Amino acid sequence: MTTPSMNTVLEAVEMRVLPPDPAVMAAIGLSHTLNTAVADLIDNSLDATANRIVVRFMLRKGRPSSLLIIDNGFGMSEQAIDAAMTVGRRHHYDGSSLGHYGMGLKAASFSQAESLTVIARDQFDKTHHTAGRRWSRQGVQNFECEVLESSQCAEQLDLALESVDSKFGTMVRWDNVRTFPSGTNEDVVNEYLSRTVDSLRFHLGFVMHRLIKKRNMQISIDVYDADTGTAGAPRIVDAVDPFAYRRSGDGRYPMRFSVEVGPAAITATAHLWPARSQALEFRLDEDPVQRQGFYFYRNDRLLEAGGWKNIFTNGRRTQLARVELDIDTLPEVFDMNMEKSSVQPRPEFGHAVERAVSESGVSFSNYLNESEAVFRTGNVRSRKREAVVRPGSGFSPAVKRAIEEEYEDSAPRPPVQVRWKSISTGEFFEVDRAEQTLWLNERYRKILSTGRRSGMNDAPLLKASLYLLMEEVFRGSAFGSKAKDNVEIWQAILTDAAEDELARSSS
Ligand SMILES: Nc1ncnc2c1ncn2[C@@H]1O[C@H](COP(=O)(O)OP(=O)(O)OP(=O)(O)O)[C@@H](O)[C@H]1O
Ligand SMILES: [Mg+2]
């Protein structure tokens, strides 16, 4: 007789097969958002070697009704499209594939829409046959898929493929998208579309940033009115590279660390952003404190952006530290979720990071200390700055923001405006202290505001320079002889310089 123990290995006496209830289909892909779901379909387009992809919000009777993803990839045959629609059908993935689970198309689509249609034409089919399938969320639970009439599919596909300039490719269409607004109120629809397109554009540009650059591919998003058959202007998705600082926060970075997990190793490239960066690539879509940490890529697709995976905490002072990791170089240590929006490293990874040392002998915790140091030095001012008059109308938002960041305190005077008017004396500017306005001579406007966007806030560089030169004149109540003399000097020199600009532009 053995004594009962919790350590006893239990014996199996029989084997039973327990097939899943089809209702399980209703649960897949639930943690997708519209952004991650669309990204999952774009992964498929990229695996099909597409380099032009259009994401199209389709309006019917003034209301967003469907979403289309159109690509110029190699398309699908009748056989391939059946495999594509099959839940969990995995095929042989080559080393650079973004696909992995055989689930993405179905899971992403039903997480957002009630109905999924896929229409494709195989690049290599000389007969130009078009294959179409449709699945409703209901149908997928019985695993029943509709085969669509080929010539009708061909018509629709041809219309769609115009946007990617191709004769073959694939169109995925979602109908009855659950998150689309249900009303037709124009303001609500417009507000929804502008917010959604902006957010999607950012997300795709972010997670695909390496691929957009490397494969020279173009993703664009447009809004298509199905009643009139017209598409609005496409918004191109620009790459958003979270490591695109102009100058590193510390000359010794980026620095490569070898993270040794058992007998294998993965390279972690540690970066330090400069302090107080206002670049979109640093600020991204939220608090940069939350965007410090690991950036996991798989085959150049960004899966997860930021966070230290419980190895360190997201401290405010370590917010400049971002580490790039290509998990495909060591796939056995990392699991990614089905939605391809997060990565789970094995526990050994944490220990390996703590032990990691760079080629130059810097440890990972040194790196974090150094990131704190860069943050601290970048955020202390060597001395207290003066209180200045705020920039008012006429300055572009970017200039205003830059000035506000540098000068924290405001002088007790109304903001200074900068505006154009014709000045009969021919002088370059006029200081109007009663109106707190710096007038610039309209005569020079055309040559000095050269950017494409004109209007009130034109010539940002010129106006910022003048602000730095003249702000003090608008600050005090007194206008002393020294200040008057300065204004005379500036007037003489700037007027001659402006005349020189005019002469050069006409010669
Ligand atoms: N746009 C497309 N062009 C060509 N083939 C496609 C396209 N979309 C899907 N497919 C085919 O359908 C298959 C199934 O796609 P699905 O996204 O469901 O799974 P997967 O990409 O293989 O893996 P994962 O679940 O990781 O995304 C793909 O492997 C591919 O062969
Ligand atoms: Mg896929």
Coordinates of C-alpha atoms and ligand atoms in Angstrom, one line a residue:
M1 CA 0.0 0.0 0.0
T2 CA 1.3 3.4 -0.9
T3 CA 0.5 6.4 1.1
P4 CA -1.8 8.9 -0.8
S5 CA 0.3 11.9 -2.0
M6 CA -0.3 14.9 -4.2
N7 CA 2.8 13.9 -6.1
T8 CA 1.5 10.7 -7.5
V9 CA 1.4 10.6 -11.3
L10 CA -2.1 9.7 -12.3
E11 CA -2.7 6.8 -14.7
A12 CA -4.8 7.1 -17.9
V13 CA -7.2 4.2 -18.5
E14 CA -8.8 5.2 -21.8
M15 CA -8.6 7.7 -24.7
R16 CA -11.6 9.8 -25.9
V17 CA -11.9 12.2 -28.8
L18 CA -14.0 15.3 -27.8
P19 CA -14.6 17.4 -30.9
P20 CA -15.2 21.1 -30.3
D21 CA -18.6 22.6 -30.3
P22 CA -18.9 24.7 -33.5
A23 CA -20.0 27.6 -31.2
V24 CA -16.3 28.0 -30.3
M25 CA -16.0 30.0 -33.5
A26 CA -18.0 32.8 -31.9
A27 CA -15.1 33.2 -29.4
I28 CA -12.1 33.5 -31.7
G29 CA -10.5 36.9 -32.3
L30 CA -12.3 38.6 -29.5
S31 CA -9.4 40.7 -28.5
H32 CA -9.0 42.2 -31.9
T33 CA -9.7 45.9 -32.5
L34 CA -10.5 47.3 -35.9
N35 CA -6.8 48.3 -36.2
T36 CA -5.3 45.0 -35.3
A37 CA -7.9 43.1 -37.5
V38 CA -7.0 45.2 -40.5
A39 CA -3.3 44.7 -39.9
D40 CA -3.9 40.9 -39.8
L41 CA -5.4 41.0 -43.3
I42 CA -2.6 43.2 -44.5
D43 CA -0.2 40.5 -43.3
N44 CA -1.9 38.2 -45.7
S45 CA -1.6 40.6 -48.5
L46 CA 2.1 40.9 -47.8
D47 CA 2.6 37.2 -47.7
A48 CA 1.0 37.2 -51.1
T49 CA 3.8 39.6 -52.1
A50 CA 1.5 42.6 -52.6
N51 CA 3.1 46.0 -52.7
R52 CA 0.0 48.0 -53.2
I53 CA -2.8 47.7 -50.7
V54 CA -6.0 49.8 -50.4
V55 CA -8.1 49.8 -47.3
R56 CA -11.5 51.2 -48.3
F57 CA -14.4 52.3 -46.1
M58 CA -17.5 52.0 -48.3
L59 CA -20.5 54.2 -47.7
R60 CA -24.0 53.4 -48.8
K61 CA -26.7 56.0 -48.4
G62 CA -24.4 58.2 -46.4
R63 CA -23.5 55.5 -43.9
P64 CA -20.3 53.4 -43.6
S65 CA -21.5 49.9 -44.5
S66 CA -18.5 47.8 -45.5
L67 CA -14.7 47.6 -45.4
L68 CA -12.6 46.4 -48.2
I69 CA -9.0 45.3 -48.3
I70 CA -7.7 45.2 -51.9
D71 CA -4.2 44.0 -52.8
N72 CA -2.1 43.4 -55.9
G73 CA -0.6 40.2 -54.5
F74 CA -0.5 36.9 -56.3
G75 CA -4.2 36.1 -55.6
M76 CA -5.8 32.7 -55.2
S77 CA -7.1 29.9 -57.3
E78 CA -10.4 28.0 -56.5
Q79 CA -8.4 25.5 -54.5
A80 CA -6.3 28.1 -52.7
I81 CA -9.4 30.1 -51.7
D82 CA -11.0 27.0 -50.1
A83 CA -7.9 26.5 -48.1
A84 CA -7.9 30.2 -47.2
M85 CA -11.4 30.0 -45.8
T86 CA -10.7 26.9 -43.8
V87 CA -10.4 27.6 -40.1
G88 CA -7.0 26.6 -38.7
R89 CA -5.6 25.2 -42.0
R90 CA -1.9 25.8 -41.8
H91 CA 0.3 25.3 -44.7
H92 CA 4.0 25.3 -45.2
Y93 CA 5.1 28.8 -44.2
D94 CA 8.5 30.0 -45.4
G95 CA 10.9 31.7 -43.0
S96 CA 9.7 35.2 -43.9
S97 CA 5.9 34.6 -43.7
L98 CA 3.8 36.8 -41.5
G99 CA 1.1 34.1 -41.3
H100 CA 1.4 31.3 -38.7
Y101 CA -1.9 30.0 -37.3
G102 CA -4.2 29.6 -40.3
M103 CA -6.7 31.6 -38.4
G104 CA -6.1 35.3 -39.1
L105 CA -8.5 35.9 -42.0
K106 CA -11.4 34.3 -40.3
A107 CA -10.7 35.5 -36.7
A108 CA -10.0 39.1 -37.7
S109 CA -13.0 39.3 -40.0
F110 CA -15.6 37.9 -37.6
S111 CA -14.2 39.9 -34.8
Q112 CA -15.4 43.0 -36.7
A113 CA -18.1 42.0 -39.2
E114 CA -21.1 39.8 -39.7
S115 CA -20.2 38.7 -43.1
L116 CA -16.9 38.0 -44.9
T117 CA -16.5 37.8 -48.7
V118 CA -13.2 36.9 -50.4
I119 CA -12.7 37.4 -54.1
A120 CA -9.4 36.6 -55.8
R121 CA -7.8 36.0 -59.2
D122 CA -4.6 33.9 -59.3
Q123 CA -1.7 35.6 -61.0
F124 CA -0.6 32.4 -62.7
D125 CA -4.0 31.4 -64.1
K126 CA -4.0 32.0 -67.8
T127 CA -7.8 31.8 -68.0
H128 CA -8.1 34.8 -65.6
H129 CA -10.6 32.9 -63.6
T130 CA -12.1 34.7 -60.5
A131 CA -12.9 32.8 -57.4
G132 CA -15.3 34.0 -54.7
R133 CA -16.5 32.8 -51.3
R134 CA -18.7 34.2 -48.7
W135 CA -19.2 33.4 -45.1
S136 CA -21.6 34.8 -42.6
R137 CA -20.9 34.6 -38.9
Q138 CA -23.7 32.2 -38.6
G139 CA -22.5 30.1 -41.5
V140 CA -19.0 29.8 -40.1
Q141 CA -20.4 28.2 -37.0
N142 CA -21.7 25.3 -39.2
F143 CA -18.6 25.5 -41.3
E144 CA -20.8 26.2 -44.3
C145 CA -19.2 28.5 -46.9
E146 CA -21.0 30.0 -50.0
V147 CA -19.3 29.6 -53.4
L148 CA -20.1 32.8 -55.4
E149 CA -20.9 33.2 -59.1
S150 CA -17.6 33.8 -60.9
S151 CA -18.5 36.4 -63.5
Q152 CA -20.2 38.6 -61.0
C153 CA -17.1 38.3 -58.7
A154 CA -14.9 39.2 -61.7
E155 CA -16.8 42.4 -62.2
Q156 CA -16.5 43.5 -58.6
L157 CA -12.9 42.5 -58.4
D158 CA -12.0 44.4 -61.6
L159 CA -13.6 47.6 -60.1
A160 CA -11.7 47.1 -56.9
L161 CA -8.3 46.3 -58.5
E162 CA -8.4 49.6 -60.4
S163 CA -7.3 51.2 -57.1
V164 CA -4.1 49.1 -57.0
D165 CA -3.5 49.1 -60.7
S166 CA -3.5 45.4 -61.2
K167 CA -5.3 42.6 -63.2
F168 CA -5.0 40.1 -60.4
G169 CA -5.0 40.1 -56.7
T170 CA -7.4 39.7 -53.8
M171 CA -10.2 41.6 -52.3
V172 CA -11.5 40.9 -48.8
R173 CA -14.8 42.5 -47.9
W174 CA -16.5 42.9 -44.5
D175 CA -20.2 43.6 -44.4
N176 CA -22.2 44.8 -41.4
V177 CA -19.2 45.9 -39.5
R178 CA -20.3 46.0 -35.9
T179 CA -18.3 49.0 -34.8
F180 CA -19.5 51.3 -37.7
P181 CA -22.0 54.0 -36.6
S182 CA -25.5 52.9 -37.4
G183 CA -27.0 56.4 -38.0
T184 CA -26.7 58.6 -41.1
N185 CA -26.1 61.9 -39.3
E186 CA -23.5 63.5 -41.5
D187 CA -21.5 65.0 -38.6
V188 CA -21.4 61.8 -36.7
V189 CA -20.3 59.8 -39.8
N190 CA -17.6 62.3 -40.7
E191 CA -16.3 62.5 -37.2
Y192 CA -16.2 58.7 -37.0
L193 CA -14.5 58.3 -40.3
S194 CA -11.9 61.0 -39.6
R195 CA -11.1 59.5 -36.2
T196 CA -11.0 56.0 -37.5
V197 CA -9.0 56.6 -40.6
D198 CA -6.4 58.6 -38.5
S199 CA -6.1 55.9 -36.0
L200 CA -5.8 53.1 -38.5
R201 CA -3.3 55.1 -40.6
F202 CA -1.2 55.5 -37.5
H203 CA -1.5 51.9 -36.4
L204 CA -0.6 50.5 -39.8
G205 CA 2.3 52.9 -40.3
F206 CA 3.6 51.9 -36.9
V207 CA 3.3 48.1 -37.1
M208 CA 4.4 47.9 -40.7
H209 CA 7.0 50.7 -40.6
R210 CA 9.9 48.4 -41.5
L211 CA 8.0 46.6 -44.3
I212 CA 6.8 49.9 -45.8
K213 CA 10.4 51.0 -46.2
K214 CA 12.1 47.7 -47.0
R215 CA 9.5 46.5 -49.6
N216 CA 8.8 49.9 -50.9
M217 CA 5.1 49.2 -50.6
Q218 CA 2.2 51.6 -50.5
I219 CA -0.8 51.2 -48.2
S220 CA -3.5 53.8 -48.6
I221 CA -6.9 54.3 -47.0
D222 CA -9.8 55.8 -48.8
V223 CA -13.5 56.4 -48.4
Y224 CA -15.7 55.2 -51.3
D225 CA -19.2 56.2 -52.0
A226 CA -20.9 53.1 -53.4
D227 CA -24.0 55.1 -54.6
T228 CA -22.0 57.4 -56.8
G229 CA -19.1 55.0 -57.5
T230 CA -16.5 57.6 -56.5
A231 CA -13.6 57.3 -54.1
G232 CA -12.3 60.2 -52.0
A233 CA -8.6 61.2 -52.0
P234 CA -6.5 58.3 -50.7
R235 CA -4.6 58.8 -47.4
I236 CA -1.2 57.3 -47.8
V237 CA 0.1 55.4 -44.7
D238 CA 3.5 56.8 -43.8
A239 CA 6.0 54.7 -41.8
V240 CA 6.2 55.6 -38.1
D241 CA 9.6 54.4 -36.9
P242 CA 9.9 54.4 -33.1
F243 CA 13.6 54.5 -33.4
A244 CA 13.8 57.4 -35.9
Y245 CA 15.5 60.0 -33.6
R246 CA 17.7 62.5 -35.5
R247 CA 20.4 62.4 -32.9
S248 CA 20.8 59.7 -30.2
G249 CA 20.3 60.7 -26.6
D250 CA 23.8 59.4 -25.9
G251 CA 26.6 59.0 -28.5
R252 CA 27.4 55.4 -27.4
Y253 CA 23.9 54.3 -28.3
P254 CA 22.3 52.3 -30.1
M255 CA 24.2 49.5 -28.3
R256 CA 23.9 45.8 -29.0
F257 CA 23.3 43.3 -26.2
S258 CA 23.6 39.6 -26.6
V259 CA 20.8 38.0 -24.6
E260 CA 21.7 34.4 -24.0
V261 CA 18.8 32.1 -23.4
G262 CA 20.2 28.6 -22.8
P263 CA 22.6 27.7 -25.6
A264 CA 21.0 30.2 -28.0
A265 CA 21.2 34.0 -28.2
I266 CA 19.3 36.9 -29.5
T267 CA 20.5 40.4 -30.2
A268 CA 18.8 43.2 -28.4
T269 CA 19.5 46.7 -29.8
A270 CA 19.2 49.3 -27.0
H271 CA 18.4 52.8 -28.0
L272 CA 18.2 56.1 -26.1
W273 CA 16.0 58.8 -27.4
P274 CA 17.1 62.4 -26.6
A275 CA 15.2 64.0 -23.8
R276 CA 12.1 66.1 -24.3
S277 CA 11.6 65.0 -27.9
Q278 CA 8.4 66.3 -29.6
A279 CA 8.8 64.0 -32.6
L280 CA 5.7 61.9 -33.5
E281 CA 8.0 58.9 -33.5
F282 CA 8.8 59.4 -29.8
R283 CA 5.3 60.6 -28.6
L284 CA 3.5 58.0 -30.7
D285 CA -0.1 57.6 -29.8
E286 CA 0.1 57.9 -26.0
D287 CA 2.2 58.7 -23.0
P288 CA 5.8 57.9 -24.0
V289 CA 6.3 56.4 -20.5
Q290 CA 4.2 53.5 -21.7
R291 CA 6.2 53.2 -24.9
Q292 CA 9.6 52.5 -23.3
G293 CA 10.8 48.9 -23.2
F294 CA 10.9 46.1 -25.7
Y295 CA 9.8 46.4 -29.3
F296 CA 9.2 42.9 -30.6
Y297 CA 9.4 42.3 -34.4
R298 CA 8.7 39.1 -36.3
N299 CA 9.8 39.1 -39.9
D300 CA 10.0 42.9 -39.8
R301 CA 6.4 43.3 -38.6
L302 CA 6.1 45.1 -35.2
L303 CA 4.1 42.9 -32.9
E304 CA 4.3 44.6 -29.5
A305 CA 5.6 48.1 -28.8
G306 CA 6.8 48.9 -25.3
G307 CA 6.7 47.5 -21.8
W308 CA 9.4 45.5 -20.0
K309 CA 7.6 42.2 -19.6
N310 CA 7.8 42.3 -15.8
I311 CA 11.6 42.4 -15.9
F312 CA 11.7 46.1 -15.1
T313 CA 8.9 48.7 -14.5
N314 CA 7.9 51.5 -16.8
G315 CA 9.5 54.3 -14.7
R316 CA 9.1 57.9 -15.7
R317 CA 12.8 58.4 -15.7
T318 CA 13.6 55.5 -18.0
Q319 CA 11.1 56.6 -20.7
L320 CA 13.9 57.3 -23.2
A321 CA 14.9 53.6 -23.4
R322 CA 13.6 51.5 -26.2
V323 CA 15.0 48.1 -27.2
E324 CA 14.6 46.4 -30.6
L325 CA 14.3 42.6 -30.7
D326 CA 13.8 40.4 -33.7
I327 CA 12.0 37.4 -32.3
D328 CA 12.2 35.3 -35.5
T329 CA 15.9 34.9 -34.8
L330 CA 14.9 32.8 -31.7
P331 CA 11.3 31.7 -32.2
E332 CA 11.4 29.0 -29.5
V333 CA 11.6 31.6 -26.8
F334 CA 8.7 33.7 -27.8
D335 CA 5.0 33.0 -28.3
M336 CA 2.9 35.5 -30.1
N337 CA -0.9 35.8 -29.7
M338 CA -3.2 34.9 -32.5
E339 CA -4.1 38.6 -33.0
K340 CA -0.3 39.3 -33.5
S341 CA -0.5 42.1 -31.1
S342 CA 1.5 40.8 -28.2
V343 CA 4.4 38.5 -27.4
Q344 CA 5.0 36.3 -24.5
P345 CA 8.6 35.4 -23.8
R346 CA 9.5 32.3 -21.8
P347 CA 10.6 33.0 -18.2
E348 CA 14.2 32.3 -19.1
F349 CA 14.2 35.4 -21.2
G350 CA 13.9 37.6 -18.1
H351 CA 17.0 36.1 -16.4
A352 CA 18.9 36.3 -19.7
V353 CA 18.1 40.0 -20.0
E354 CA 19.2 40.7 -16.4
R355 CA 22.5 39.0 -17.2
A356 CA 23.0 40.5 -20.7
V357 CA 26.1 42.6 -21.4
S358 CA 27.0 44.6 -24.4
E359 CA 30.1 44.1 -26.5
S360 CA 31.6 47.1 -24.7
G361 CA 30.9 45.6 -21.3
V362 CA 27.8 47.7 -20.4
S363 CA 25.2 45.7 -18.4
F364 CA 21.5 46.0 -19.1
S365 CA 20.9 47.7 -15.8
N366 CA 23.7 50.2 -16.6
Y367 CA 21.8 51.0 -19.8
L368 CA 18.7 51.8 -17.8
N369 CA 20.8 54.0 -15.4
E370 CA 22.2 55.8 -18.3
S371 CA 18.8 56.3 -19.8
E372 CA 17.8 58.0 -16.5
A373 CA 20.9 60.1 -16.6
V374 CA 20.1 61.4 -20.1
F375 CA 16.5 62.0 -19.0
R376 CA 17.6 64.0 -15.9
T377 CA 20.2 66.1 -17.7
G378 CA 17.8 66.8 -20.5
N379 CA 15.1 68.0 -18.1
V380 CA 17.0 70.3 -15.8
R381 CA 17.5 73.8 -17.0
S382 CA 20.9 75.3 -16.1
R383 CA 19.2 78.4 -15.0
K384 CA 15.7 79.9 -14.5
R385 CA 14.4 81.4 -17.7
E386 CA 12.8 84.8 -18.0
A387 CA 9.0 85.3 -18.2
V388 CA 8.2 86.1 -21.8
V389 CA 5.3 87.5 -23.8
R390 CA 3.4 84.5 -25.4
P391 CA 3.2 84.2 -29.1
G392 CA -0.3 84.9 -30.3
S393 CA -2.0 84.7 -33.7
G394 CA 0.1 84.6 -36.7
F395 CA 2.5 82.0 -35.2
S396 CA 2.0 78.4 -36.3
P397 CA 1.0 75.9 -33.6
A398 CA 4.4 74.2 -33.9
V399 CA 6.3 77.5 -33.2
K400 CA 4.0 78.3 -30.3
R401 CA 4.5 74.9 -28.8
A402 CA 8.3 75.1 -29.1
I403 CA 8.3 78.6 -27.5
E404 CA 6.0 77.4 -24.7
E405 CA 8.2 74.5 -24.0
E406 CA 11.4 76.5 -23.7
Y407 CA 9.9 79.4 -21.8
E408 CA 7.7 78.2 -19.0
D409 CA 6.7 81.5 -17.5
S410 CA 4.5 84.2 -19.1
A411 CA 5.0 87.9 -18.7
P412 CA 1.9 89.8 -17.6
R413 CA 1.2 91.2 -21.0
P414 CA -1.2 90.0 -23.8
P415 CA 0.3 87.7 -26.4
V416 CA 2.1 89.3 -29.3
Q417 CA 0.6 88.9 -32.7
V418 CA 2.5 88.9 -36.0
R419 CA 0.6 90.0 -39.1
W420 CA 1.1 91.3 -42.6
K421 CA 0.0 94.7 -44.0
S422 CA 1.3 97.2 -46.5
I423 CA 3.7 99.6 -44.9
S424 CA 3.9 102.8 -47.0
T425 CA 7.4 103.8 -45.7
G426 CA 8.7 100.7 -47.4
E427 CA 10.2 99.5 -44.1
F428 CA 10.3 95.8 -43.3
F429 CA 8.3 95.9 -40.1
E430 CA 6.4 98.1 -37.7
V431 CA 6.2 97.7 -33.9
D432 CA 2.7 98.4 -32.6
R433 CA 3.0 98.2 -28.8
A434 CA -0.6 99.5 -28.3
E435 CA -2.0 96.6 -30.2
Q436 CA 0.8 94.1 -29.2
T437 CA 1.3 93.5 -32.9
L438 CA 4.4 93.1 -35.0
W439 CA 3.4 94.2 -38.5
L440 CA 5.4 92.8 -41.4
N441 CA 5.4 94.5 -44.8
E442 CA 3.1 92.7 -47.2
R443 CA 5.5 93.6 -50.0
Y444 CA 7.9 90.8 -49.0
R445 CA 5.3 88.2 -48.1
K446 CA 5.4 86.2 -51.3
I447 CA 9.1 85.6 -51.2
L448 CA 9.3 85.0 -47.5
S449 CA 6.5 82.6 -47.0
T450 CA 7.6 80.0 -49.5
G451 CA 5.9 76.8 -48.0
R452 CA 2.9 75.3 -49.7
R453 CA 0.6 76.2 -46.8
S454 CA 0.1 79.9 -46.7
G455 CA -2.4 81.8 -44.6
M456 CA -2.3 83.4 -41.2
N457 CA 0.4 81.1 -39.8
D458 CA 2.8 81.3 -42.8
A459 CA 6.6 81.8 -42.6
P460 CA 7.2 80.0 -39.3
L461 CA 11.0 80.2 -39.4
L462 CA 11.0 84.0 -40.1
K463 CA 8.4 84.6 -37.4
A464 CA 10.1 82.5 -34.8
S465 CA 13.4 84.4 -35.5
L466 CA 11.7 87.8 -35.2
Y467 CA 10.1 86.6 -32.0
L468 CA 13.4 85.7 -30.5
L469 CA 14.8 89.1 -31.6
M470 CA 12.0 91.4 -30.6
E471 CA 9.9 89.7 -27.9
E472 CA 11.4 91.9 -25.2
V473 CA 10.2 95.0 -26.9
F474 CA 6.6 93.8 -26.3
R475 CA 7.2 92.7 -22.8
G476 CA 7.8 95.8 -20.6
S477 CA 5.6 98.8 -20.1
A478 CA 8.5 101.1 -20.7
F479 CA 10.0 101.6 -24.2
G480 CA 13.4 103.0 -23.4
S481 CA 16.0 104.6 -25.6
K482 CA 18.1 101.5 -25.8
A483 CA 15.1 99.5 -27.1
K484 CA 14.2 102.2 -29.6
D485 CA 17.8 102.2 -30.9
N486 CA 17.7 98.4 -31.3
V487 CA 14.5 98.7 -33.3
E488 CA 16.2 101.2 -35.6
I489 CA 19.1 98.9 -36.1
W490 CA 16.9 95.9 -36.9
Q491 CA 14.8 98.0 -39.2
A492 CA 17.7 99.2 -41.2
I493 CA 19.3 95.8 -41.5
L494 CA 16.2 93.7 -42.1
T495 CA 14.8 96.1 -44.7
D496 CA 17.9 95.9 -46.7
A497 CA 18.0 92.1 -46.3
A498 CA 14.3 91.9 -47.5
E499 CA 15.1 94.1 -50.5
D500 CA 18.0 91.8 -51.3
E501 CA 15.6 88.8 -51.1
L502 CA 13.2 90.6 -53.5
A503 CA 16.0 91.4 -56.0
R504 CA 17.3 87.8 -56.0
S505 CA 13.9 86.3 -56.5
S506 CA 13.2 88.5 -59.6
S507 CA 16.7 88.1 -61.2
Ligands
LIG1 N1 -4.8 38.5 -49.6 C1 -4.5 37.2 -49.8 N2 -3.8 36.9 -51.0 C2 -3.5 35.6 -51.2 N3 -3.7 34.6 -50.3 C3 -4.3 34.9 -49.2 C4 -4.7 36.2 -48.9 N4 -5.4 36.2 -47.7 C5 -5.3 34.9 -47.2 N5 -4.7 34.1 -48.1 C6 -4.5 32.7 -48.0 O1 -5.3 32.2 -47.0 C7 -4.6 31.5 -46.0 C8 -5.3 31.7 -44.7 O2 -5.1 33.0 -44.2 P1 -5.2 33.2 -42.6 O3 -4.9 34.7 -42.4 O4 -6.5 32.7 -42.1 O5 -4.1 32.3 -42.0 P2 -2.5 32.5 -42.2 O6 -2.2 33.8 -42.8 O7 -2.0 31.2 -42.9 O8 -2.1 32.4 -40.6 P3 -2.4 33.4 -39.5 O9 -3.6 32.9 -38.7 O10 -1.2 33.5 -38.6 O11 -2.7 34.7 -40.1 C9 -3.2 32.1 -46.1 O12 -2.2 31.3 -45.6 C10 -3.1 32.4 -47.6 O13 -2.6 31.2 -48.2
MG2 MG -2.9 35.5 -41.9

